[in-house]
Coordinates of C-alpha atoms in Angstrom, one line a residue:
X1 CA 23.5 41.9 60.4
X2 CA 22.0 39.4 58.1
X3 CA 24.1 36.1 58.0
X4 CA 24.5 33.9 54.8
X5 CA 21.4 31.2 54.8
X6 CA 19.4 33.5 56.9
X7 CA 15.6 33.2 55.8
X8 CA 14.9 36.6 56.9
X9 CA 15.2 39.9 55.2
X10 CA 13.2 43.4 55.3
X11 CA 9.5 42.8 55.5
X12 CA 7.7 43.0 52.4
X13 CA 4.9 44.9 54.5
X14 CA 4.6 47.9 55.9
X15 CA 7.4 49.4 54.4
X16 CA 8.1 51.3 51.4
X17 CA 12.2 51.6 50.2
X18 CA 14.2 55.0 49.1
X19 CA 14.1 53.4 45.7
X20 CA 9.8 52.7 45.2
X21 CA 9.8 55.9 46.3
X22 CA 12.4 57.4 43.7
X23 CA 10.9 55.3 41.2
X24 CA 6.9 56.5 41.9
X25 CA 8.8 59.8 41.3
X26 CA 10.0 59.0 37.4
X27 CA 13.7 58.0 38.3
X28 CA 15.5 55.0 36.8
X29 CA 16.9 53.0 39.3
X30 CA 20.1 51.3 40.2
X31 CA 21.9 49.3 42.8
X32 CA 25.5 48.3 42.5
X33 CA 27.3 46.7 45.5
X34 CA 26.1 45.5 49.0
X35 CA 22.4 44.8 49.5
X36 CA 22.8 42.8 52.8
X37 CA 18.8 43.8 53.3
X38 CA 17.7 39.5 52.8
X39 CA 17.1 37.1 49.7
X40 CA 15.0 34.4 51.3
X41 CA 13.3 35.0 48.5
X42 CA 12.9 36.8 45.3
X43 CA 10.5 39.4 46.7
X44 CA 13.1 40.2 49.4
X45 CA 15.7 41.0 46.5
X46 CA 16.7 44.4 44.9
X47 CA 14.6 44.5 41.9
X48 CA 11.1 43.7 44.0
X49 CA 12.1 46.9 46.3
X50 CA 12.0 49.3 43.5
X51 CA 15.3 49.0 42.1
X52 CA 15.3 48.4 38.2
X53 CA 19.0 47.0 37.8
X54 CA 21.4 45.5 40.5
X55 CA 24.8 43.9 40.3
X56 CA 26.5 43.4 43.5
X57 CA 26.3 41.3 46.6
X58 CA 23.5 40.2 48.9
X59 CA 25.6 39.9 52.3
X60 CA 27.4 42.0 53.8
X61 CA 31.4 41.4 53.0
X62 CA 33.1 39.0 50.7
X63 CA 36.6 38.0 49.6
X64 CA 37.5 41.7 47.0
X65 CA 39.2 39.3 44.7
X66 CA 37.7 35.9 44.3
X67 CA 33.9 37.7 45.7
X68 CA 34.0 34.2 47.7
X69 CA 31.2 35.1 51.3
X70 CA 33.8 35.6 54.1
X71 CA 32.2 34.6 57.0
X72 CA 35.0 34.3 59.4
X73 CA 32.7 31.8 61.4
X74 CA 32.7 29.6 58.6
X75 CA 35.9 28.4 57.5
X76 CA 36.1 25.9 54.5
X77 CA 33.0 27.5 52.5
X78 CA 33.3 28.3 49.0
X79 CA 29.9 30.4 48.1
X80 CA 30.4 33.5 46.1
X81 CA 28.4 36.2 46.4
X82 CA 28.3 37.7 43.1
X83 CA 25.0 38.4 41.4
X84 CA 23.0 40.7 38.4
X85 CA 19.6 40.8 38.0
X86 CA 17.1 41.9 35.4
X87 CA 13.4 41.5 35.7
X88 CA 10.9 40.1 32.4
X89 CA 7.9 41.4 30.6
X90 CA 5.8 40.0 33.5
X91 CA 7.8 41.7 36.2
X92 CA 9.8 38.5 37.2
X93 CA 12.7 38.7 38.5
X94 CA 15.5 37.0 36.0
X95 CA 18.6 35.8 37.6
X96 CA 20.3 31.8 36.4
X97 CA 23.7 30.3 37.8
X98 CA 24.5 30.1 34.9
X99 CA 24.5 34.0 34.0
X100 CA 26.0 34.5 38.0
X101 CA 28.6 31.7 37.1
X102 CA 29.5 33.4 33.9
X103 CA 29.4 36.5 36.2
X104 CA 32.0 35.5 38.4
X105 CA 34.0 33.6 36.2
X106 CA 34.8 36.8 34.0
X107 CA 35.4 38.8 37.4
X108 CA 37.0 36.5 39.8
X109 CA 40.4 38.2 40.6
X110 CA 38.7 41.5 39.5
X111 CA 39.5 44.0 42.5
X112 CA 35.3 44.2 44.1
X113 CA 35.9 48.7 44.0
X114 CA 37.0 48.7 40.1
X115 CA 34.2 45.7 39.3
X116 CA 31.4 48.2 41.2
X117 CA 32.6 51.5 39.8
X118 CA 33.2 50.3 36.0
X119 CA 29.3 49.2 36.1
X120 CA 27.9 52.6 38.0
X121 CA 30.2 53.9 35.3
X122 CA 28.7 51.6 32.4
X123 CA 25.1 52.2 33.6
X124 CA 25.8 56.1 33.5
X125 CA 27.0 56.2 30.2
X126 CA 23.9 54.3 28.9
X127 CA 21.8 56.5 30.8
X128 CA 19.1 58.6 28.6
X129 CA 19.1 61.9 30.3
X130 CA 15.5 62.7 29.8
X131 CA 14.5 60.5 32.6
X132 CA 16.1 61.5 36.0
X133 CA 18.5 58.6 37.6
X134 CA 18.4 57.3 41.1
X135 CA 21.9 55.3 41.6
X136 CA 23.5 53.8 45.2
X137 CA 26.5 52.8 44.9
X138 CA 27.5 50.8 48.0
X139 CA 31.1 49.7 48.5
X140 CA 32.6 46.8 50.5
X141 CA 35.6 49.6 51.0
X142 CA 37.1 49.6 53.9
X143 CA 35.4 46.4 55.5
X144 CA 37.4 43.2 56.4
X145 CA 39.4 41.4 55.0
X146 CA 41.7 44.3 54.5
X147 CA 43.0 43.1 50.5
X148 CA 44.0 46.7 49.2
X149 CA 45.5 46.8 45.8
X150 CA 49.8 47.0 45.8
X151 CA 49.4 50.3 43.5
X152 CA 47.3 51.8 46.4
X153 CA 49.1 50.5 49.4
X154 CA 52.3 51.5 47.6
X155 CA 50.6 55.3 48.1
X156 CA 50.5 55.0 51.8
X157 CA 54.1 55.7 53.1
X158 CA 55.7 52.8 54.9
X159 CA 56.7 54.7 57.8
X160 CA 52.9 56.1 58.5
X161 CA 51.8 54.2 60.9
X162 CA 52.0 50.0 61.3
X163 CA 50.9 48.1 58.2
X164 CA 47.2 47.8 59.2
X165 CA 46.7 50.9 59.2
X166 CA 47.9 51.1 55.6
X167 CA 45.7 48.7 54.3
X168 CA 43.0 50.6 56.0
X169 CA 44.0 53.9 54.4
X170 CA 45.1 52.1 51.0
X171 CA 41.2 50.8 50.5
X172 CA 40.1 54.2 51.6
X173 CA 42.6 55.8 48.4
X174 CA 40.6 53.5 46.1
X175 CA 37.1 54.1 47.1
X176 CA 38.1 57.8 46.7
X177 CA 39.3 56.8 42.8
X178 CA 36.0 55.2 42.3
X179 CA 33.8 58.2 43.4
X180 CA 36.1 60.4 41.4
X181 CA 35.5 58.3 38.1
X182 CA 32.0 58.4 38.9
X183 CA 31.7 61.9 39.3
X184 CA 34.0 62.3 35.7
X185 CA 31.5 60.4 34.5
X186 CA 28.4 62.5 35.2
X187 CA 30.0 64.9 34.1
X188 CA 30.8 64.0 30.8
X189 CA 27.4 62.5 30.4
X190 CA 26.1 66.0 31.0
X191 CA 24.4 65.1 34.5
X192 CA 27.0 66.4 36.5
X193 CA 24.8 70.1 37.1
X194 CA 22.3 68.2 37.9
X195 CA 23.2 65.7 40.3
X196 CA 23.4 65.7 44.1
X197 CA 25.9 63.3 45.5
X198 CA 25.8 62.0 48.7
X199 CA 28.3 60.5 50.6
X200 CA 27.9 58.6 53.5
X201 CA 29.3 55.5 55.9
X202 CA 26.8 53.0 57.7
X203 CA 28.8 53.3 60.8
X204 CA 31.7 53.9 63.0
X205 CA 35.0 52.7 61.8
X206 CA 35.6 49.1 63.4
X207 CA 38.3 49.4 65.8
X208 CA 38.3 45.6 66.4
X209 CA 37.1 42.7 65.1
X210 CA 37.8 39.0 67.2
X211 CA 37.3 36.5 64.6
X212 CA 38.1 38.8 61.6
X213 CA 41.4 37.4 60.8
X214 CA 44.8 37.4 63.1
X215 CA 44.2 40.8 64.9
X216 CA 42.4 41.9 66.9
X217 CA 42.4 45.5 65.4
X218 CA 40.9 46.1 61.7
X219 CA 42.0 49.4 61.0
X220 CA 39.6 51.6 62.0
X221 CA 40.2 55.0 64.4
X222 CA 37.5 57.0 65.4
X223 CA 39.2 59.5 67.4
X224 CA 38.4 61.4 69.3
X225 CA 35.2 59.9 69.8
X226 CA 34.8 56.9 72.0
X227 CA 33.8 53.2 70.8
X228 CA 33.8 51.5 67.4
X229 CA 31.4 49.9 65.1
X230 CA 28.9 47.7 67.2
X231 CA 28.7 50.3 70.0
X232 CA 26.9 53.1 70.7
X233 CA 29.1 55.6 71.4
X234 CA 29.6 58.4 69.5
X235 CA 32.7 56.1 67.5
X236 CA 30.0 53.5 66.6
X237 CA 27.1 55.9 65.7
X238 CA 28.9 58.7 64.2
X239 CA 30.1 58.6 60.4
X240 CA 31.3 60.7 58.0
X241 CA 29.3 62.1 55.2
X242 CA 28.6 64.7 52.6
X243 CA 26.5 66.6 50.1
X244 CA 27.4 68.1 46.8
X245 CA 25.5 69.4 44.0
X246 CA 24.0 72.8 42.4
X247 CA 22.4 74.5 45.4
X248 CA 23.4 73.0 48.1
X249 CA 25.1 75.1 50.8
X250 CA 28.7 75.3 51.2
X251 CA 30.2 74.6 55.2
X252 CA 30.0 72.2 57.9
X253 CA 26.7 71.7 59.7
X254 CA 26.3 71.0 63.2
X255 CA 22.7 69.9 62.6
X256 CA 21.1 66.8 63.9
X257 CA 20.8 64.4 61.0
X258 CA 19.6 61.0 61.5
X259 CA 20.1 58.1 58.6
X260 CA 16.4 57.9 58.8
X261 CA 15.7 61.8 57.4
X262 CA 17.6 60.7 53.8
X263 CA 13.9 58.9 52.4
X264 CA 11.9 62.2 53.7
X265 CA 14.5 64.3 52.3
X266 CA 15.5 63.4 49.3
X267 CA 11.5 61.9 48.2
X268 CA 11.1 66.2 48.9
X269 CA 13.5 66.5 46.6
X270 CA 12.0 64.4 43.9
X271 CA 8.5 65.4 44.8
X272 CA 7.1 62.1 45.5
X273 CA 5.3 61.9 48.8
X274 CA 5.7 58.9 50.9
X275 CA 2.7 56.6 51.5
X276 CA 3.2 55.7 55.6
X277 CA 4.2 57.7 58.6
X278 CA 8.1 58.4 59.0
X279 CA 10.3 58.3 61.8
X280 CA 12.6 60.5 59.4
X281 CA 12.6 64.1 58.9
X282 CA 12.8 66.2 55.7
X283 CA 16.2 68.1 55.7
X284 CA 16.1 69.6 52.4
X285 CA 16.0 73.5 54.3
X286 CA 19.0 72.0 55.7
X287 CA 20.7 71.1 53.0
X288 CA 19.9 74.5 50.5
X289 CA 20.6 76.9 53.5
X290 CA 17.0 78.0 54.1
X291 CA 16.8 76.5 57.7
X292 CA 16.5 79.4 60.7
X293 CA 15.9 76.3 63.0
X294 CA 17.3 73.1 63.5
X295 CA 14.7 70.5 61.7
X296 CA 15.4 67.7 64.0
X297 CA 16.2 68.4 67.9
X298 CA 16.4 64.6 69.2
X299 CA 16.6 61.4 68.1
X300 CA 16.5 58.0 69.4
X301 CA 19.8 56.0 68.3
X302 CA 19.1 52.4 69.8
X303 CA 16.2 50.1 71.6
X304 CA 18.0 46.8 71.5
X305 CA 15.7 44.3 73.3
X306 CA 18.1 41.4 73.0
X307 CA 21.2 43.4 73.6
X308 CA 19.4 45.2 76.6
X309 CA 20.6 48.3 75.3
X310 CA 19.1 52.2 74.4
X311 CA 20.3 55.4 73.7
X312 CA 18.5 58.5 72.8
X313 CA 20.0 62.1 71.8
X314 CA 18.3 65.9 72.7
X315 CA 19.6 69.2 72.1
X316 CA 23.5 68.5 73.4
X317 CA 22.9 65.5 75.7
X318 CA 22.9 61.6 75.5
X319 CA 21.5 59.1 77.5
X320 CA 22.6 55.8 77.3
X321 CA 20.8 52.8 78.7
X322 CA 22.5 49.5 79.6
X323 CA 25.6 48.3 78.3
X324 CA 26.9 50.2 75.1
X325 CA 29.4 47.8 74.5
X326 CA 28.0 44.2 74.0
X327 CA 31.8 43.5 73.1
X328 CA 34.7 44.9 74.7
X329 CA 34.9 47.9 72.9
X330 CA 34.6 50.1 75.7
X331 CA 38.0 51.9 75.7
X332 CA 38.5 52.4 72.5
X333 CA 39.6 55.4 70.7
X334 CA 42.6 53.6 72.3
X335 CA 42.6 50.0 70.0
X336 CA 44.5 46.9 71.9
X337 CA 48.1 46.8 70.9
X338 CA 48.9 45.1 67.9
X339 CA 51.0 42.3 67.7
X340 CA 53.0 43.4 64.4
X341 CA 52.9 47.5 65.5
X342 CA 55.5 49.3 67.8
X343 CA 53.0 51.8 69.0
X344 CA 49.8 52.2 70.2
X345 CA 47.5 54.0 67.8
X346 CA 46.3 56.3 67.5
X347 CA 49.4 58.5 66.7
X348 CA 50.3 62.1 67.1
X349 CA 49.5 63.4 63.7
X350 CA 45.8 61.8 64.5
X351 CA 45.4 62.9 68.0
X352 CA 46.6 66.5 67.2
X353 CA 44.8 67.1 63.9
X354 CA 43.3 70.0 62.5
X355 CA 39.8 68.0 63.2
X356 CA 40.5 66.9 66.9
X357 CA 41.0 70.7 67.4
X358 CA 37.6 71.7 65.8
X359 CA 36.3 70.1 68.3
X360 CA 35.6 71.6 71.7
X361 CA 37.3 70.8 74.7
X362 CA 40.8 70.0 75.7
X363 CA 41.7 66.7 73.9
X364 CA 45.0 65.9 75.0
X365 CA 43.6 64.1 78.0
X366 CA 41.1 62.2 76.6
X367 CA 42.6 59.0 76.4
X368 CA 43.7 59.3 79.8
X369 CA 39.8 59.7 80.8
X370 CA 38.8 56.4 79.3
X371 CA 41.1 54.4 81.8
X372 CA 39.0 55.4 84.5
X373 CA 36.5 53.5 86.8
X374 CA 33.8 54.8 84.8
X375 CA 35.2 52.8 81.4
X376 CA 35.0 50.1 83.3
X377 CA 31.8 50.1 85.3
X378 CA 30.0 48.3 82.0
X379 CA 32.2 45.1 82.6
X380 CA 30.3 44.5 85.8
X381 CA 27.6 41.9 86.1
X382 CA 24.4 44.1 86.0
X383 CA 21.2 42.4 87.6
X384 CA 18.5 44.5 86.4
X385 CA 19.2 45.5 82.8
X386 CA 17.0 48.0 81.6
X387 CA 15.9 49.9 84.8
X388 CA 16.9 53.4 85.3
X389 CA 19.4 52.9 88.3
X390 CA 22.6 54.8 89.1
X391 CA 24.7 51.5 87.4
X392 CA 22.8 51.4 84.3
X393 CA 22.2 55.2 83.4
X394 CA 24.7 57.4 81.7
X395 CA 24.0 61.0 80.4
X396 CA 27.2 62.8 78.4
X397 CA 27.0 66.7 77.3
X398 CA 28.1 66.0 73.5
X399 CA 29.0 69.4 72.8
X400 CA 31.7 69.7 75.8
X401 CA 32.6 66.1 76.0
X402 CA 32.4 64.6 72.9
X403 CA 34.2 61.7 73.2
X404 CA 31.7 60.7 76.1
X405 CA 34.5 60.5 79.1
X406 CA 32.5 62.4 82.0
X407 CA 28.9 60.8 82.9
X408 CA 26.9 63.6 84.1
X409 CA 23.9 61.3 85.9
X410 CA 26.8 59.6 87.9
X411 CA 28.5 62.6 89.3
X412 CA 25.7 64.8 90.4
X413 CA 21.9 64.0 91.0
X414 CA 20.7 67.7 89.6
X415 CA 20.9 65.8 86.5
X416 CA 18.2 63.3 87.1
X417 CA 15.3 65.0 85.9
X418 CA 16.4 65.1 82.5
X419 CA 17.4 61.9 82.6
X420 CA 14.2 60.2 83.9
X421 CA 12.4 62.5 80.8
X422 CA 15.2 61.3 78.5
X423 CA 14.5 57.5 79.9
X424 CA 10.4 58.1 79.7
X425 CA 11.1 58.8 75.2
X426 CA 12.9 55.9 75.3
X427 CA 10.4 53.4 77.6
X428 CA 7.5 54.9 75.9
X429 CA 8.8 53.7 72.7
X430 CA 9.5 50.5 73.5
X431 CA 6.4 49.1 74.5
X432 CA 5.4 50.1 71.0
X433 CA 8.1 48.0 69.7
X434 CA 6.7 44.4 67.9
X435 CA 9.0 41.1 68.3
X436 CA 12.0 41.5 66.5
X437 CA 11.9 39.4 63.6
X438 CA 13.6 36.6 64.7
X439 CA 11.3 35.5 67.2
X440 CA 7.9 35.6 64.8
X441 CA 7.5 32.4 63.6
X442 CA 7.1 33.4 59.6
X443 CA 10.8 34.9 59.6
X444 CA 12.4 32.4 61.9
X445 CA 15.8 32.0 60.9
X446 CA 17.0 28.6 59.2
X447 CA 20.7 26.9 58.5
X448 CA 21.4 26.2 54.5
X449 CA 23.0 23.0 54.2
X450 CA 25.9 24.8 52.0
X451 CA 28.9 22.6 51.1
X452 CA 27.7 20.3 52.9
X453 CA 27.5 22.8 55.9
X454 CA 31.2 22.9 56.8
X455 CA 31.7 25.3 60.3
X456 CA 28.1 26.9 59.5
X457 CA 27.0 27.9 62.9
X458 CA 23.6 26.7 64.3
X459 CA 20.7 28.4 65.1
X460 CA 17.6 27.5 67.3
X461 CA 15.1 29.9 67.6
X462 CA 12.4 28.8 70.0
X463 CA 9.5 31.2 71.2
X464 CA 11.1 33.4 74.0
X465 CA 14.6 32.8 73.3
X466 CA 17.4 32.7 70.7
X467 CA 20.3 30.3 70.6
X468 CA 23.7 31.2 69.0
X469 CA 25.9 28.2 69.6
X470 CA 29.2 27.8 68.0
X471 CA 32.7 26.4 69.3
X472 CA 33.5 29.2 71.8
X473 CA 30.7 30.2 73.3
X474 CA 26.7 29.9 73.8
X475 CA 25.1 32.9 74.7
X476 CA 20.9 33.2 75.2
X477 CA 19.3 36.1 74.4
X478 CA 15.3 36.6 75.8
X479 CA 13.0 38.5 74.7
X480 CA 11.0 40.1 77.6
X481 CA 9.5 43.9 78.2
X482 CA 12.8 45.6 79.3
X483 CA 12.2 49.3 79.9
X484 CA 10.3 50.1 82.6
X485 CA 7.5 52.8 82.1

């Protein structure tokens, strides 16, 4: 993700956003919340990528009180992250410390999940219903730091599980109070027929999280699927999500939806057809119940060419190149013990769920699976990342083993074929794929001198390589061709 003083964002080119699309369409549109998508400039900010009002944040996670940047990495820093822009009569975009400091002053100690709700409330309200409305509303809930609010811990019992857990579950109670008051308040502002609501994470919930705080665990549990955020396992890749509105089918759908197929979609929706070619597909038949075949049979989840790492999904199966686990998040559904908890977690009530019974196979055992050699084989010192050899190949059947526990390539060779087709999407791809951005020279990434730069990591970023150096560790990350073809 994008770090604070990073001079790199989105391009400008060769893209066009969910919202310029929504907006070519007629809609009036809002962002409220995270942006985390750059602001090395104003061009690379919410209102120049077709949003016409934002109040939020432009990193990733922040303090949910003081809205202070909580970059664990950089102790001592006091930069707040709290901003609201509005653009002029020319098109400029109009934001001035002193309207953010003003900003911040009259919100700081102002919970971050009432301040974003009471504006997707306030803009709403103001909202003239003769033009349609395009809002995201994107909530730090339930990233680190875990600060829930007393009245919604207080609604977690104290005997559910150990007190992270709680604070996980109590930030989760009050992101469910703000989508209810935004719902009350289509409603009363006679949208609520109208409106389609989506709901949806950015990724598995993080299991653990060195360096972000005392434990090592952060609350999340993705059982019964394997891995957390940063991974991709099923844990890391898989979120929770849903659709409401007039029309849309009611039920659980086993289709493939990728986070790509929302722009296609929903620009269908709005009748506005996108400009450039789409790695997304249009799941509106999906979504009404007119779909007699699955829109989207495969997918390609990951081609990392720092991290050395691919996956790619067809039908049922999953290939997965390298290591899925660039941190030692291999073994989780199981999360390290806590230092303040008495048991492991997850607990009973989670493991035995109504959920973990929808899903097929036996899942008692599961845990027990993960402990085997084949959890561990990815802690090994591979040579040749990135070629298709029996240590660096895994294929899982999703829909009999989804929490990933029994690699198919590994135990039996009538498996190969597929896999060397699955591995040929995924190489084929690749040699498509431009430098990432931070090795081209016009987006390499710079250190701010904030507060006079106390614990700010440093970066070099030289042609071929990139440097992350801070008081633990160095690790180098080149960028050469990596799948073979």
């Amino acid at each position: 993700p994008l770090l604070y003083g990073a001079k790199i964002g989105l391009p400008l080119s060769e893209n066009q956003l969910l919202p310029q699309i929504m907006s070519e369409g007629g809609y009036k549109t809002a962002l409220v919340g995270k942006w985390h998508l750059g602001y090395a400039s104003w061009d690379y900010t919410p209102l120049k990528r077709g949003f016409d009002k934002f109040q939020g944040m432009y990193g990733g996670f922040a303090d949910y009180f003081t809205h202070e940047m909580a970059e664990p990495e950089s102790p001592g820093l006091e930069v707040f992250d709290l901003h609201e822009q509005t653009l002029d009569a020319d098109g400029n975009v109009v934001e001035t410390d002193e309207a953010n400091r003003k900003l911040i002053m009259d919100t700081y100690g102002v919970f971050s999940e009432k301040l974003f709700t009471d504006k997707a409330v306030e803009i709403i309200e103001a909202h003239d219903t003769r033009d349609p409305l395009f809002l995201t509303v994107s909530y730090m809930n339930p990233h680190s730091p875990l600060q829930p609010l007393d009245e919604d811990l207080a609604k977690v019992p104290a005997n559910a599980t150990n007190e992270i857990r709680r604070k996980f579950s109590a930030l989760m109670s009050s992101l469910d109070s703000g989508m209810q008051q935004i719902v009350e308040a289509l409603r009363a502002n006679g949208m609520g027929d109208n409106t389609i609501v989506i709901f949806t994470g950015d990724n598995g919930g993080a299991v653990q999280g060195p360096g972000r705080g005392t434990s090592p665990w952060i609350g999340g549990n993705n059982y019964p699927y394997r891995g957390s955020k940063w991974t991709i396992w099923e844990g890391g890749v898989k979120v929770p999500a849903f659709v409401w509105g007039a029309g849309i089918v009611q039920g659980v759908s086993n289709q493939l939806f990728h986070i790509t197929d929302w722009l296609p979609t929903l620009a269908k929706i709005a009748r506005v057809k996108p400009k450039l070619e789409l790695d997304g597909v249009n799941q509106m038949d999906v979504l009404y119940g007119y779909a007699e075949e699955p829109t989207r049979t495969d997918l390609i989840l990951e081609l990392d060419p720092c991290y050395k790492q691919a996956a790619y999904i067809t039908n049922d199966y999953k290939l997965i190149v390298g290591d899925p686990s660039p941190r030692p998040y291999d073994e989780v559904f199981r999360p390290l013990k806590v230092a303040d908890a008495t048991t492991y977690y997850p607990d009973d009530d989670t493991m035995y769920s109504t959920y973990s019974k929808y899903l097929k196979g036996n899942q008692t055992n599961f845990i027990e699976k993960l402990t085997d050699s084949n959890s561990k084989k990815f802690y090994q010192n591979i040579s040749e990342v990135g070629a298709f050899t029996t240590d660096n190949i895994m294929l899982f059947d999703l829909s009999s083993d989804p929490s990933e526990s029994y690699d198919l390539f590994t135990e039996s060779s009538r498996f190969e074929s597929m896999a060397r087709k699955m591995y040929s999407v995924l190489a084929e791809n690749a040699a498509k794929m431009g430098k990432p951005l931070f090795f081209v020279d016009e987006f390499k990434l710079t250190v701010q001198d904030i507060e006079n730069g106390v614990g700010i990591k440093t970066y070099q970023f030289e042609e071929g390589e990139v440097e992350y150096d801070d008081t633990s560790e160095t690790k180098l990350l080149k960028w050469t061709p990596w799948l073979e073809d």
